[in-house]
Every structure is written in C-alpha cells, then in structure tokens.
Amino acid sequence: MKNNRYGYTERQYTVFQKYAWKALLGFSILYCFLYCGRLNLSSALPLMAAEEGWNTTQLGILSSVFFWTYGIGHLINGRLGEIIGINRFIISAVILSAAANLLIGFQSSLLVIALLWGLNGYFQSMAWAPGMSLLSKWWPSNRRGFAAGFANGFAGFGQAVCMGVVIIIFAVIPQAGWRAAFFYPALIAVILSVLYAYGIKETPHAAGLPEYTDNVTSTASELKINASLRGKSKLYPYIYLIKEWKFDVWLLIIALSSIARYGLLNWIPLYFTNTMGMDIKDGLMENLLLSVGMGCGTLVIPALSDKLCRNDRLPAVLTCSVAGGLAVLLFMFSQTMWIIDILLFTAGFFLYAINGLVWPFAIDIGGRQLAGTASGILDFTAYLGAAIQAIVFGLFLGSGSWSMLFAAITIVCAAMAVLSVAAAGNTKDAAPAGIDQGQKASTII
C-alpha cells in the first residue's frame, strides 16, 4: 500500500531512504578525498617556487593548465557519464588522478609536469557532474539544495583535508620537498573508491525500486525535457540547455564565482608567506580557515534556500555576493591577525555558498535525465573563470600588486550582485503547485 512518500510503500520508502543517504555520503566522502589529488598543487606552490626557482607567472600558467582541461572535461563527461555509467566514471576519476599525481612526483621539467597536471585535470573532471546525476536519482526537488550543498560542503572541507594532509606529510618527510605532496595524498581516495564501488547504487532501479514521484512542477519540467529530447541526437541536450535564458544567467554567475573563489584559494598561501612574513607551514595553516569557511557556507546556505527561495535561488546569490565582497574588501586593509582570520573565514563561507547554490539549480533545470549534462556545462564555465584568474592574477602578483588582486575579487563580487538583481527581476518565484501530502510531510529523506 502506498504511503504517499514519493509514491513508495512504507517498506520501499525505508529502502529508498537507506540508499539515498548511502549515495549522498558515499559520493561526498569520496569526492572530499579526491581533492587531495588536486589542491595539493596550491599547497606545494611555495615550496616549488623556493626549491625550483619558478616564478609566480610560471606557476600561474601551471595552475591554469589544470583548469582548462578540467573545464573541458566537464563539458564532455557530464553527458558521457549519463550515457555510459555514473559510478564507472567516478571510480575511474579516482584511479587515473592518483596515477597522474604519482608520475608528477618523479618529474623535474616544468613542461612535463604541466602536461601531466593537464591530464590530471581531465581525470578529476570525471567525478563531479556524474555525482550530481547520481544525486538527482535519489534526492527529490524539495531536498536538492540540502543534498547538493552537503556534497559541495564536503568538497569545501576536502580543500581543508588536502591542506592538512600535505602539512602532515611535509612535517613527516621534509626531505622529499614538494614532491611529497604528489606521492601520497591522492592514494587515500583510491582506498575509499573500493568501498564506494561495493556500496553505492546508481539508481532506485538498481536497488529494486521504481523511480520516485516528484511534485507536479518538477514532474511537468521533466516531461517537458523528455518531449524536447524525443527523436533528437545524443548531443541535443547541450542545445536544449543553452537555449534556456535562466541557465545562461547561471553560467555567468558560476564563472564569476570561480574567479573570486580560486583567486583566494590559489594565492592566499603566498600572501601569508610573502606579505605577512609567515613561514610556509604557518601560511598553509592560516589558509585552512578559508577552506573550512567554504565547507560551512555551502552546507548552510543551499539547505536554507530549499526553505526560502527554492524556485529562484538568485536572492541567495545576491546576499552571498554582497557579504563575500565586503569581507574581501575589508581583508585588503586589515593588519590584525584575528580580524584577518575572521574575514578569511567569512569570505570563504559566502563565496563558496554561491557555488553550492548552482548545483540544485542544475539538477532542477536538467531533471533526472540531464542533471549531469547541466552540471558539466556549468562546471566547464566555472573553470574557464578559474583558468583566467590563474593567469591574470599570476601576472598581478608578478608585479607585486596584492591590492589589485583583492580589488579585482571585490569587483567580481559586485558584478555577481548586479547580475542577480537584474535576473531575479525577470523571474517569478511562485511556490510549486500540486505537491502531494506525502511531499509536504516528508521534509527530509
């Protein structure tokens, strides 16, 4: 007998709950540690500069290579993951990225390292968009902000985990130098991927369940997607999504958000060592506050948006843009360490929350059919922004201009705020109609 919770019987709903949480926790934890094969570069940059004599322009170009291949990979792998298999792509991402990291640790040529780091960018891109596709299969529309924010929060904490792991490794085997950051951290994710492979189901069907039923608005949206795709090629979803004006607005938002986020994440360790006079270890420790703030922000804000502005999350983007921009602006003029720490945490909290708001939107506009494709296109655009900042901000810092970097990030935040106001003025935030009683009663899976 149906209990009206997403169309399941009581027994089916219990099974659905279990696998939905396993999918969310399994992907979130694995992705958290996948960052150890990605953000280890930013933690290693000060040592690479000191030991190899590479300047900030060279290191900025090295960092940029990852963003280009990572972004292009998302554009491809979001769709491929839907066609070929979600878990296959996620597990492959972990194994191939670990292999690329291991090879980098044996290199001395900046050109060879750049080539391998570019390959690593592509391998890392095989995880996130398929992960959003996975969540769309298990988390209905009234909890997508929570689910996507939860996974994105673990990504934020993954930045802190990576820095913590690298700091420990540098302390335990200092004689290995910067190479230690590439030899060991990525192997943790390989171990976790084995557990993931045995515990996570891609869809309710794989767990012996029918698909869940969503509210009337979401169901109508998915029927519209099905009708639009009928008889079209495998590549048509790209055209379908780009023709949606609201999707295009979010493309601009995530590009700007990525410029601001990576502008801090990549270069703050150097700021503390070059400007504040800290040693490399203390500079990395201070940067942990930024990553912890990022993780907290994306856990909190997207979940709140489920309650306050689920059908149009742009007001939440506006709030985060203003708060994050003010924190960066004040950071530029601050000299007191405890104030700097608060502002760094605050900037991370609000700027990464914007990133967390993107993914429930991607799942909503793509539906269960195209959530991976939508996420892939959005992440591609995000890392175009990240690649641009790596080169431009590297040039800024090559001339010693930290003020230009922080001023540029503040301007980017202002641009997101203006864009959010303009787009929200053309979007109706009506409550979804036709939610059944089970949906109202079931506020969390």
Coordinates of N, CA, C and O in Angstrom, one line a residue, residues 253 313-324 354 357 413-414 416-422 424:
I253 N 27.1 33.6 -13.5 CA 27.3 33.6 -12.1 C 28.4 32.6 -11.6 O 29.3 33.0 -10.9
R313 N 16.8 30.8 -6.7 CA 17.9 30.9 -5.7 C 18.7 32.1 -5.9 O 19.7 32.3 -5.2
L314 N 18.4 33.0 -6.8 CA 19.2 34.2 -7.1 C 19.2 35.2 -5.9 O 20.2 35.8 -5.7
P315 N 18.1 35.3 -5.1 CA 18.3 36.2 -3.9 C 19.3 35.7 -3.0 O 20.0 36.5 -2.3
A316 N 19.5 34.4 -2.9 CA 20.6 33.9 -2.0 C 22.0 34.2 -2.6 O 22.9 34.5 -1.9
V317 N 22.1 34.2 -3.9 CA 23.3 34.6 -4.6 C 23.6 36.0 -4.3 O 24.8 36.4 -4.1
L318 N 22.6 36.9 -4.4 CA 22.8 38.3 -4.1 C 23.3 38.5 -2.7 O 24.3 39.2 -2.5
T319 N 22.7 37.9 -1.7 CA 23.2 38.0 -0.3 C 24.6 37.6 -0.2 O 25.4 38.3 0.5
C320 N 25.0 36.4 -0.7 CA 26.3 35.9 -0.6 C 27.3 36.8 -1.3 O 28.5 36.9 -0.9
S321 N 27.0 37.3 -2.5 CA 27.9 38.2 -3.2 C 28.2 39.4 -2.5 O 29.4 39.8 -2.4
V322 N 27.2 40.0 -1.9 CA 27.5 41.3 -1.1 C 28.3 41.0 0.1 O 29.3 41.7 0.4
A323 N 28.0 39.9 0.9 CA 28.7 39.6 2.1 C 30.1 39.2 1.8 O 31.1 39.6 2.5
G324 N 30.3 38.3 0.8 CA 31.6 37.9 0.4 C 32.5 39.0 -0.1 O 33.7 39.1 0.2
I354 N 27.8 30.3 -3.0 CA 27.3 30.6 -4.3 C 27.5 29.4 -5.2 O 26.6 29.0 -5.9
L357 N 24.9 26.8 -4.4 CA 23.6 27.1 -5.0 C 23.4 26.7 -6.4 O 22.3 26.5 -6.9
C413 N 32.7 40.2 -7.2 CA 31.5 40.0 -6.3 C 30.4 41.0 -6.6 O 29.2 40.7 -6.6
A414 N 30.8 42.3 -6.8 CA 29.8 43.3 -7.2 C 29.1 43.0 -8.5 O 27.9 43.2 -8.6
M416 N 28.5 40.0 -9.6 CA 27.5 38.9 -9.4 C 26.3 39.5 -8.7 O 25.1 39.0 -9.0
A417 N 26.4 40.4 -7.8 CA 25.3 41.0 -7.1 C 24.4 41.7 -8.1 O 23.2 41.6 -8.1
V418 N 25.0 42.5 -9.0 CA 24.2 43.2 -10.0 C 23.5 42.2 -11.0 O 22.3 42.4 -11.3
L419 N 24.2 41.2 -11.4 CA 23.6 40.2 -12.2 C 22.4 39.5 -11.6 O 21.4 39.3 -12.2
S420 N 22.5 39.2 -10.3 CA 21.5 38.5 -9.5 C 20.2 39.4 -9.4 O 19.1 38.9 -9.6
V421 N 20.4 40.7 -9.2 CA 19.3 41.6 -9.1 C 18.6 41.7 -10.4 O 17.4 41.6 -10.5
A422 N 19.4 41.9 -11.5 CA 18.8 42.0 -12.8 C 18.0 40.8 -13.3 O 16.9 40.9 -13.8
A424 N 16.8 38.3 -11.2 CA 15.7 38.0 -10.3 C 14.5 38.8 -10.6 O 13.4 38.4 -10.4

